[in-house]
Amino acid sequence: MEVVAAWERYAQGRTPRREVNSAGARTWLNWTQYPDHGPDESILGDVQGRTVLELGCGTGCNLAHLSTLGAMCTGVDIAPSQQGKAVARWGSLPGLAFHTAEVTDYLSRTEGSFDVVLSIFGPVWFTDPERLLPLVRRRLSPGGVLAFSHKPPTAGTRPVGRPGEAKAVTRWDHTPEEWSALLASSGYSDIKAEVVPPPAGKDAGTLLVRAYT
Ligand SMILES: C[S@@+](CC[C@H](N)C(=O)[O-])C[C@H]1O[C@@H](n2cnc3c(N)ncnc32)[C@H](O)[C@@H]1O
């Protein structure tokens, strides 16, 4: 409950994403913390006709883009107000559904299978990977991909989160090498974990990970 309240406070404090990006697009997918920067959805392969689950979708802006490309999309977020905002903004798009749920609860009870599971600065960063990674893998179709991004750990900021800490939100701040080992031990293959360099004038890059069933 404390965690729900913390993410709801976060949701209340967020400014909605701008309507149009620098390329003039109304929908787009951004893996990084910087606008108009880094790889786009093409790193997932062709998403047309594929089933996609986003963990921690917020107001659904990234998922909406995949829906415009013909994917059948499901978004899950723990903060109750995010679902309403996502539906208000993107509800007219086809093949797009949003749910309010904690991701391990959702993954434990859903019977759906997904070709793509993604998480952008989302719960893969905020959930014990030893619990989450096997749950995701169980719901991925053969050949399916888990892709996620978050800020890379730095000497000054890690270790940040520890299971059992008296903090509302714990962060699992792993390096690319640590993510690769965790994913391999949960049975994933073709693992690619990298740091996307930051734009000019910024210090922090973005950790981007892909792994297949
Ligand atoms: C930093 S925000 C990123 C939101 C969105 N992915 C984006 O790129 O704008 C993290 C999101 O993950 C959600 N979240 C965090 N932990 C979660 C969990 N265990 N289950 C479901 N959603 C969670 C939060 O409510 C929040 O919307």
Tab-separated table of C-alpha atoms in Angstrom, residues 8-163:
chain	number	residue	atom	x	y	z
A	8	GLU	CA	0.401	7.627	-7.006
A	9	ARG	CA	2.202	10.706	-5.630
A	10	TYR	CA	4.685	10.367	-8.480
A	11	ALA	CA	1.814	10.148	-10.985
A	12	GLN	CA	0.154	13.253	-9.560
A	13	GLY	CA	3.383	15.241	-9.924
A	14	ARG	CA	4.051	14.359	-13.565
A	15	THR	CA	3.599	16.754	-16.468
A	16	PRO	CA	1.848	15.094	-19.409
A	17	ARG	CA	4.129	14.186	-22.323
A	18	ARG	CA	4.120	16.832	-25.097
A	19	GLU	CA	1.674	16.313	-27.953
A	20	VAL	CA	4.239	16.282	-30.781
A	21	ASN	CA	7.947	15.398	-30.823
A	22	SER	CA	10.754	17.181	-32.667
A	23	ALA	CA	10.083	15.099	-35.786
A	24	GLY	CA	6.429	16.193	-35.759
A	25	ALA	CA	5.153	12.751	-34.706
A	26	ARG	CA	2.137	12.444	-32.391
A	27	THR	CA	3.256	9.069	-31.035
A	28	TRP	CA	6.749	7.727	-30.484
A	29	LEU	CA	8.681	5.330	-28.246
A	30	ASN	CA	11.572	6.658	-26.195
A	31	TRP	CA	13.800	4.288	-24.183
A	32	THR	CA	15.888	7.060	-22.605
A	33	GLN	CA	15.406	9.869	-20.084
A	34	TYR	CA	16.082	12.443	-22.820
A	35	PRO	CA	13.564	13.665	-25.396
A	36	ASP	CA	14.239	12.772	-29.037
A	37	HIS	CA	17.238	10.653	-28.122
A	38	GLY	CA	18.353	7.054	-28.478
A	39	PRO	CA	16.980	4.051	-30.355
A	40	ASP	CA	13.324	3.711	-31.203
A	41	GLU	CA	10.941	0.741	-31.201
A	42	SER	CA	12.742	-0.901	-34.143
A	43	ILE	CA	15.053	-2.699	-31.691
A	44	LEU	CA	12.015	-4.862	-30.859
A	45	GLY	CA	11.663	-6.037	-34.470
A	46	ASP	CA	8.408	-5.706	-36.400
A	47	VAL	CA	5.579	-5.405	-33.875
A	48	GLN	CA	2.682	-5.588	-36.309
A	49	GLY	CA	0.268	-8.296	-35.164
A	50	ARG	CA	2.372	-9.085	-32.098
A	51	THR	CA	1.143	-9.103	-28.512
A	52	VAL	CA	2.884	-6.567	-26.290
A	53	LEU	CA	2.811	-6.080	-22.517
A	54	GLU	CA	4.274	-2.951	-20.935
A	55	LEU	CA	5.174	-3.133	-17.249
A	56	GLY	CA	4.734	0.273	-15.593
A	57	CYS	CA	3.222	1.962	-18.640
A	58	GLY	CA	2.374	5.235	-16.864
A	59	THR	CA	0.045	7.242	-19.103
A	60	GLY	CA	0.627	4.837	-21.985
A	61	CYS	CA	2.508	7.112	-24.405
A	62	ASN	CA	5.106	4.534	-25.457
A	63	LEU	CA	2.571	1.733	-25.715
A	64	ALA	CA	0.228	3.907	-27.791
A	65	HIS	CA	2.961	4.179	-30.396
A	66	LEU	CA	3.223	0.380	-30.680
A	67	SER	CA	-0.545	0.233	-31.069
A	68	THR	CA	-0.345	2.611	-34.060
A	69	LEU	CA	2.135	0.133	-35.592
A	70	GLY	CA	-0.406	-2.687	-35.391
A	71	ALA	CA	0.581	-4.372	-32.104
A	72	MET	CA	-2.030	-5.677	-29.653
A	73	CYS	CA	-1.042	-3.886	-26.495
A	74	THR	CA	-1.645	-4.305	-22.771
A	75	GLY	CA	-0.329	-1.814	-20.233
A	76	VAL	CA	-0.102	-2.377	-16.486
A	77	ASP	CA	0.632	0.251	-13.859
A	78	ILE	CA	0.371	0.200	-10.080
A	79	ALA	CA	-0.710	3.846	-9.659
A	80	PRO	CA	-4.510	3.985	-9.889
A	81	SER	CA	-4.766	7.363	-11.643
A	82	GLN	CA	-2.510	6.326	-14.543
A	83	GLN	CA	-5.119	4.058	-16.125
A	84	GLY	CA	-7.676	6.883	-16.404
A	85	LYS	CA	-5.107	9.231	-17.913
A	86	ALA	CA	-3.966	6.583	-20.382
A	87	VAL	CA	-7.531	5.788	-21.454
A	88	ALA	CA	-8.402	9.492	-21.758
A	89	ARG	CA	-5.445	10.120	-24.047
A	90	TRP	CA	-5.188	6.901	-26.023
A	91	GLY	CA	-8.487	5.076	-25.547
A	92	SER	CA	-9.561	5.652	-29.153
A	93	LEU	CA	-6.650	3.626	-30.537
A	94	PRO	CA	-7.395	-0.002	-31.465
A	95	GLY	CA	-5.883	-2.973	-29.658
A	96	LEU	CA	-4.873	-1.110	-26.541
A	97	ALA	CA	-5.922	-2.017	-22.972
A	98	PHE	CA	-4.765	-0.593	-19.654
A	99	HIS	CA	-4.952	-2.189	-16.190
A	100	THR	CA	-4.223	-1.013	-12.679
A	101	ALA	CA	-2.143	-3.737	-11.023
A	102	GLU	CA	1.173	-4.548	-9.414
A	103	VAL	CA	3.210	-6.363	-12.057
A	104	THR	CA	4.049	-9.537	-10.137
A	105	ASP	CA	0.364	-9.880	-9.202
A	106	TYR	CA	-0.657	-9.325	-12.818
A	107	LEU	CA	1.906	-11.763	-14.228
A	108	SER	CA	0.973	-14.395	-11.650
A	109	ARG	CA	-2.703	-14.357	-12.545
A	110	THR	CA	-2.811	-13.591	-16.276
A	111	GLU	CA	-3.154	-16.466	-18.694
A	112	GLY	CA	-2.112	-14.323	-21.646
A	113	SER	CA	1.122	-14.837	-23.524
A	114	PHE	CA	3.118	-12.014	-25.040
A	115	ASP	CA	5.592	-11.695	-27.888
A	116	VAL	CA	7.121	-8.581	-26.376
A	117	VAL	CA	7.353	-7.448	-22.749
A	118	LEU	CA	8.858	-4.023	-22.202
A	119	SER	CA	9.520	-1.735	-19.281
A	120	ILE	CA	10.888	1.798	-19.626
A	121	PHE	CA	12.226	3.128	-16.328
A	122	GLY	CA	9.515	0.846	-14.968
A	123	PRO	CA	9.050	-2.041	-12.544
A	124	VAL	CA	11.935	-4.144	-13.851
A	125	TRP	CA	14.019	-1.499	-12.055
A	126	PHE	CA	11.810	-1.599	-8.939
A	127	THR	CA	11.089	-5.309	-8.437
A	128	ASP	CA	13.277	-8.134	-7.175
A	129	PRO	CA	14.586	-9.608	-10.456
A	130	GLU	CA	14.762	-13.094	-8.996
A	131	ARG	CA	10.994	-12.939	-8.622
A	132	LEU	CA	10.127	-10.886	-11.704
A	133	LEU	CA	12.339	-12.344	-14.445
A	134	PRO	CA	10.948	-15.913	-14.207
A	135	LEU	CA	7.380	-14.570	-14.058
A	136	VAL	CA	7.939	-12.580	-17.255
A	137	ARG	CA	9.624	-15.504	-18.990
A	138	ARG	CA	6.667	-17.762	-18.226
A	139	ARG	CA	4.351	-15.370	-20.062
A	140	LEU	CA	6.628	-14.793	-23.081
A	141	SER	CA	5.887	-16.714	-26.301
A	142	PRO	CA	8.664	-18.832	-27.803
A	143	GLY	CA	11.158	-16.396	-29.325
A	144	GLY	CA	9.597	-13.553	-27.340
A	145	VAL	CA	11.640	-10.637	-26.069
A	146	LEU	CA	11.919	-8.810	-22.760
A	147	ALA	CA	13.318	-5.303	-23.266
A	148	PHE	CA	13.838	-2.676	-20.605
A	149	SER	CA	15.708	0.505	-19.822
A	150	HIS	CA	16.722	2.505	-16.778
A	151	LYS	CA	19.507	4.780	-15.643
A	152	PRO	CA	22.812	2.942	-15.329
A	153	PRO	CA	24.255	2.629	-11.832
A	154	THR	CA	27.203	4.868	-11.038
A	155	ALA	CA	29.813	4.570	-8.334
A	156	GLY	CA	28.030	7.288	-6.368
A	157	THR	CA	24.508	5.933	-6.550
A	158	ARG	CA	24.766	2.212	-6.047
A	159	PRO	CA	23.804	0.082	-4.308
A	160	VAL	CA	20.608	2.057	-3.932
A	161	GLY	CA	17.985	-0.468	-3.117
A	162	ARG	CA	18.060	-3.442	-0.831
A	163	PRO	CA	15.174	-5.844	-0.389
